[in-house]
Amino acid sequence: MMPCSARSLYPSKEAIIQGFPSKNRGDALDYSLYLSPFCCEPGETVIRLTVDVPQETGLTLLWSALSNALATIGLQGGTPGTQSITMTLETSTGRRYVRTLRITVLDDAGSVDAVQASLPPPDHAAIQPDNLTLPDGRILTL
C-alpha cells in the first residue's frame, strides 16, 4: 500500500494544532505527516514515532509506521465529533516534536464498526514502535 496523498499533511513549522481530513466512523484510513520539516541538519532522520490515541476518541490505532518521507498511521472507528490525537517524532540528532492533530469523525450507518479492518501499513515502512497488542489485535494506547 502507498499512503494516500489526500490525507498527507505538511506540518506547520510552529507548534499549532492542525487537522487531518474528516472520516466516517466506519472508515479505516491512513493518515500521514511529511517528515522533511522535522529534519534540520544534513543526514538527520526521524527515528521514532509514538502515537497517543485517547480512549475517549473512540478511534482505534491499527498501526503506526515510518518511511523515509512519511510518518503514517492507520485509524479505524471513532466517536462522532472532532477528535484529537498526538504524534511524537524523535530525530537522529535528539530533537523531539510533539504535534496534536484533529480528525473530525462523521456519523454513518455503522454497519462495519465492530469489524477489524484489514488496512495494511505502507510497503517498506518500519512499524513504530514495537507495540503491545490487546487480545483482539488492537494496539494498546495510554
PDB file of C-alpha atoms in Angstrom:
ATOM      1  CA  MET A   1       0.000   0.000   0.000  1.00  0.00           C
ATOM      2  CA  MET A   2       1.098   3.576  -0.699  1.00  0.00           C
ATOM      3  CA  PRO A   3      -0.042   6.295   1.732  1.00  0.00           C
ATOM      4  CA  CYS A   4      -2.824   8.452   0.278  1.00  0.00           C
ATOM      5  CA  SER A   5      -1.557  11.942  -0.562  1.00  0.00           C
ATOM      6  CA  ALA A   6      -5.071  13.366   0.006  1.00  0.00           C
ATOM      7  CA  ARG A   7      -4.656  12.552   3.710  1.00  0.00           C
ATOM      8  CA  SER A   8      -0.987  13.595   3.982  1.00  0.00           C
ATOM      9  CA  LEU A   9      -0.213  16.790   5.843  1.00  0.00           C
ATOM     10  CA  TYR A  10       2.777  19.115   5.712  1.00  0.00           C
ATOM     11  CA  PRO A  11       3.258  20.009   9.384  1.00  0.00           C
ATOM     12  CA  SER A  12       3.482  23.623  10.423  1.00  0.00           C
ATOM     13  CA  LYS A  13       6.902  24.852  11.489  1.00  0.00           C
ATOM     14  CA  GLU A  14       5.182  26.158  14.620  1.00  0.00           C
ATOM     15  CA  ALA A  15       3.618  24.028  17.336  1.00  0.00           C
ATOM     16  CA  ILE A  16      -0.033  24.567  16.398  1.00  0.00           C
ATOM     17  CA  ILE A  17      -2.967  22.174  16.193  1.00  0.00           C
ATOM     18  CA  GLN A  18      -3.582  21.082  12.610  1.00  0.00           C
ATOM     19  CA  GLY A  19      -6.349  18.966  11.164  1.00  0.00           C
ATOM     20  CA  PHE A  20      -6.419  15.856   9.028  1.00  0.00           C
ATOM     21  CA  PRO A  21      -9.329  15.418   6.563  1.00  0.00           C
ATOM     22  CA  SER A  22     -12.612  14.110   8.008  1.00  0.00           C
ATOM     23  CA  LYS A  23     -13.529  10.434   8.100  1.00  0.00           C
ATOM     24  CA  ASN A  24     -16.734   8.466   8.536  1.00  0.00           C
ATOM     25  CA  ARG A  25     -16.947   6.343  11.661  1.00  0.00           C
ATOM     26  CA  GLY A  26     -16.874   3.135   9.576  1.00  0.00           C
ATOM     27  CA  ASP A  27     -13.789   4.178   7.568  1.00  0.00           C
ATOM     28  CA  ALA A  28     -10.375   2.585   8.075  1.00  0.00           C
ATOM     29  CA  LEU A  29      -7.895   5.088   6.609  1.00  0.00           C
ATOM     30  CA  ASP A  30      -4.231   6.014   6.563  1.00  0.00           C
ATOM     31  CA  TYR A  31      -3.088   9.498   7.611  1.00  0.00           C
ATOM     32  CA  SER A  32       0.453  10.829   7.120  1.00  0.00           C
ATOM     33  CA  LEU A  33       2.781  13.642   8.142  1.00  0.00           C
ATOM     34  CA  TYR A  34       5.626  14.612   5.833  1.00  0.00           C
ATOM     35  CA  LEU A  35       8.908  14.321   7.744  1.00  0.00           C
ATOM     36  CA  SER A  36      11.176  16.818   5.951  1.00  0.00           C
ATOM     37  CA  PRO A  37      10.092  19.830   8.092  1.00  0.00           C
ATOM     38  CA  PHE A  38      11.366  17.983  11.186  1.00  0.00           C
ATOM     39  CA  CYS A  39      14.878  17.369   9.833  1.00  0.00           C
ATOM     40  CA  CYS A  40      17.079  20.450  10.221  1.00  0.00           C
ATOM     41  CA  GLU A  41      20.567  19.076   9.537  1.00  0.00           C
ATOM     42  CA  PRO A  42      22.038  17.116   6.623  1.00  0.00           C
ATOM     43  CA  GLY A  43      21.534  13.414   7.277  1.00  0.00           C
ATOM     44  CA  GLU A  44      19.069  13.947  10.126  1.00  0.00           C
ATOM     45  CA  THR A  45      16.181  11.470  10.051  1.00  0.00           C
ATOM     46  CA  VAL A  46      13.108  10.717  12.122  1.00  0.00           C
ATOM     47  CA  ILE A  47      13.901   7.518  14.002  1.00  0.00           C
ATOM     48  CA  ARG A  48      10.904   7.087  16.307  1.00  0.00           C
ATOM     49  CA  LEU A  49       7.175   7.717  16.106  1.00  0.00           C
ATOM     50  CA  THR A  50       4.865   7.421  19.094  1.00  0.00           C
ATOM     51  CA  VAL A  51       1.125   7.937  18.736  1.00  0.00           C
ATOM     52  CA  ASP A  52      -1.316   8.693  21.553  1.00  0.00           C
ATOM     53  CA  VAL A  53      -4.963   7.999  20.742  1.00  0.00           C
ATOM     54  CA  PRO A  54      -7.028   8.704  23.867  1.00  0.00           C
ATOM     55  CA  GLN A  55      -9.717   6.120  24.575  1.00  0.00           C
ATOM     56  CA  GLU A  56     -12.475   8.748  24.623  1.00  0.00           C
ATOM     57  CA  THR A  57     -11.890   9.461  20.909  1.00  0.00           C
ATOM     58  CA  GLY A  58     -13.301   6.044  20.030  1.00  0.00           C
ATOM     59  CA  LEU A  59     -10.556   5.765  17.398  1.00  0.00           C
ATOM     60  CA  THR A  60      -8.591   2.547  17.035  1.00  0.00           C
ATOM     61  CA  LEU A  61      -4.918   2.844  16.073  1.00  0.00           C
ATOM     62  CA  LEU A  62      -4.341  -0.035  13.655  1.00  0.00           C
ATOM     63  CA  TRP A  63      -0.603   0.640  13.241  1.00  0.00           C
ATOM     64  CA  SER A  64       1.976   3.431  13.020  1.00  0.00           C
ATOM     65  CA  ALA A  65       4.875   3.378  10.571  1.00  0.00           C
ATOM     66  CA  LEU A  66       7.893   5.395   9.421  1.00  0.00           C
ATOM     67  CA  SER A  67       9.275   5.557   5.905  1.00  0.00           C
ATOM     68  CA  ASN A  68      11.949   7.890   4.529  1.00  0.00           C
ATOM     69  CA  ALA A  69       9.447  10.654   3.820  1.00  0.00           C
ATOM     70  CA  LEU A  70       6.339   9.998   5.930  1.00  0.00           C
ATOM     71  CA  ALA A  71       5.059   9.131   9.386  1.00  0.00           C
ATOM     72  CA  THR A  72       1.846   7.215   8.663  1.00  0.00           C
ATOM     73  CA  ILE A  73      -0.881   5.887  10.936  1.00  0.00           C
ATOM     74  CA  GLY A  74      -3.884   3.681  10.279  1.00  0.00           C
ATOM     75  CA  LEU A  75      -7.089   4.657  12.079  1.00  0.00           C
ATOM     76  CA  GLN A  76     -10.463   2.978  12.340  1.00  0.00           C
ATOM     77  CA  GLY A  77     -13.732   3.900  14.055  1.00  0.00           C
ATOM     78  CA  GLY A  78     -14.165   6.982  16.179  1.00  0.00           C
ATOM     79  CA  THR A  79     -16.776   8.808  18.210  1.00  0.00           C
ATOM     80  CA  PRO A  80     -18.607  11.354  16.016  1.00  0.00           C
ATOM     81  CA  GLY A  81     -17.241  14.863  16.508  1.00  0.00           C
ATOM     82  CA  THR A  82     -13.792  16.449  16.478  1.00  0.00           C
ATOM     83  CA  GLN A  83     -11.176  14.135  17.992  1.00  0.00           C
ATOM     84  CA  SER A  84      -7.546  14.879  18.869  1.00  0.00           C
ATOM     85  CA  ILE A  85      -4.549  12.561  18.690  1.00  0.00           C
ATOM     86  CA  THR A  86      -0.893  13.257  19.428  1.00  0.00           C
ATOM     87  CA  MET A  87       2.060  12.206  17.292  1.00  0.00           C
ATOM     88  CA  THR A  88       5.546  12.442  18.826  1.00  0.00           C
ATOM     89  CA  LEU A  89       8.528  12.262  16.474  1.00  0.00           C
ATOM     90  CA  GLU A  90      12.148  11.898  17.567  1.00  0.00           C
ATOM     91  CA  THR A  91      15.090  12.550  15.263  1.00  0.00           C
ATOM     92  CA  SER A  92      18.553  11.064  14.967  1.00  0.00           C
ATOM     93  CA  THR A  93      20.021  14.247  16.499  1.00  0.00           C
ATOM     94  CA  GLY A  94      17.809  14.062  19.596  1.00  0.00           C
ATOM     95  CA  ARG A  95      15.169  16.597  18.619  1.00  0.00           C
ATOM     96  CA  ARG A  96      11.617  15.767  19.705  1.00  0.00           C
ATOM     97  CA  TYR A  97       8.470  17.186  18.143  1.00  0.00           C
ATOM     98  CA  VAL A  98       5.032  16.724  19.702  1.00  0.00           C
ATOM     99  CA  ARG A  99       2.130  17.530  17.396  1.00  0.00           C
ATOM    100  CA  THR A 100      -1.574  17.426  18.239  1.00  0.00           C
ATOM    101  CA  LEU A 101      -3.733  16.671  15.228  1.00  0.00           C
ATOM    102  CA  ARG A 102      -7.505  16.813  14.895  1.00  0.00           C
ATOM    103  CA  ILE A 103      -9.735  14.484  12.932  1.00  0.00           C
ATOM    104  CA  THR A 104     -13.454  15.089  12.510  1.00  0.00           C
ATOM    105  CA  VAL A 105     -15.367  11.814  12.695  1.00  0.00           C
ATOM    106  CA  LEU A 106     -18.720  11.816  10.911  1.00  0.00           C
ATOM    107  CA  ASP A 107     -21.570   9.507  11.880  1.00  0.00           C
ATOM    108  CA  ASP A 108     -22.603   6.826   9.398  1.00  0.00           C
ATOM    109  CA  ALA A 109     -24.834   3.752   9.346  1.00  0.00           C
ATOM    110  CA  GLY A 110     -22.289   1.885  11.474  1.00  0.00           C
ATOM    111  CA  SER A 111     -22.640  -1.478   9.755  1.00  0.00           C
ATOM    112  CA  VAL A 112     -18.909  -2.301   9.995  1.00  0.00           C
ATOM    113  CA  ASP A 113     -17.960  -0.534  13.230  1.00  0.00           C
ATOM    114  CA  ALA A 114     -17.235  -3.763  15.111  1.00  0.00           C
ATOM    115  CA  VAL A 115     -15.277  -5.365  12.252  1.00  0.00           C
ATOM    116  CA  GLN A 116     -11.470  -5.174  12.495  1.00  0.00           C
ATOM    117  CA  ALA A 117     -10.121  -3.511   9.340  1.00  0.00           C
ATOM    118  CA  SER A 118      -7.534  -5.182   7.140  1.00  0.00           C
ATOM    119  CA  LEU A 119      -5.784  -1.917   6.152  1.00  0.00           C
ATOM    120  CA  PRO A 120      -2.071  -2.763   5.845  1.00  0.00           C
ATOM    121  CA  PRO A 121       0.809  -0.424   6.731  1.00  0.00           C
ATOM    122  CA  PRO A 122       2.719   1.182   3.838  1.00  0.00           C
ATOM    123  CA  ASP A 123       5.067  -1.005   1.825  1.00  0.00           C
ATOM    124  CA  HIS A 124       8.689  -0.918   3.052  1.00  0.00           C
ATOM    125  CA  ALA A 125       7.840   1.161   6.153  1.00  0.00           C
ATOM    126  CA  ALA A 126       9.121   0.283   9.617  1.00  0.00           C
ATOM    127  CA  ILE A 127       6.318  -0.286  12.105  1.00  0.00           C
ATOM    128  CA  GLN A 128       6.893   2.082  15.049  1.00  0.00           C
ATOM    129  CA  PRO A 129       7.373   1.374  17.888  1.00  0.00           C
ATOM    130  CA  ASP A 130       7.143  -2.279  18.822  1.00  0.00           C
ATOM    131  CA  ASN A 131       3.559  -2.226  20.050  1.00  0.00           C
ATOM    132  CA  LEU A 132       1.772  -4.071  22.785  1.00  0.00           C
ATOM    133  CA  THR A 133      -1.433  -5.531  21.403  1.00  0.00           C
ATOM    134  CA  LEU A 134      -4.675  -6.452  23.087  1.00  0.00           C
ATOM    135  CA  PRO A 135      -6.192  -9.937  22.603  1.00  0.00           C
ATOM    136  CA  ASP A 136      -8.461  -8.613  19.819  1.00  0.00           C
ATOM    137  CA  GLY A 137      -5.421  -7.282  17.890  1.00  0.00           C
ATOM    138  CA  ARG A 138      -5.840  -3.589  18.685  1.00  0.00           C
ATOM    139  CA  ILE A 139      -2.726  -1.665  19.738  1.00  0.00           C
ATOM    140  CA  LEU A 140      -2.562  -0.770  23.423  1.00  0.00           C
ATOM    141  CA  THR A 141      -2.567   3.012  23.904  1.00  0.00           C
ATOM    142  CA  LEU A 142      -2.460   5.078  27.076  1.00  0.00           C
TER     143      LEU A 142
END
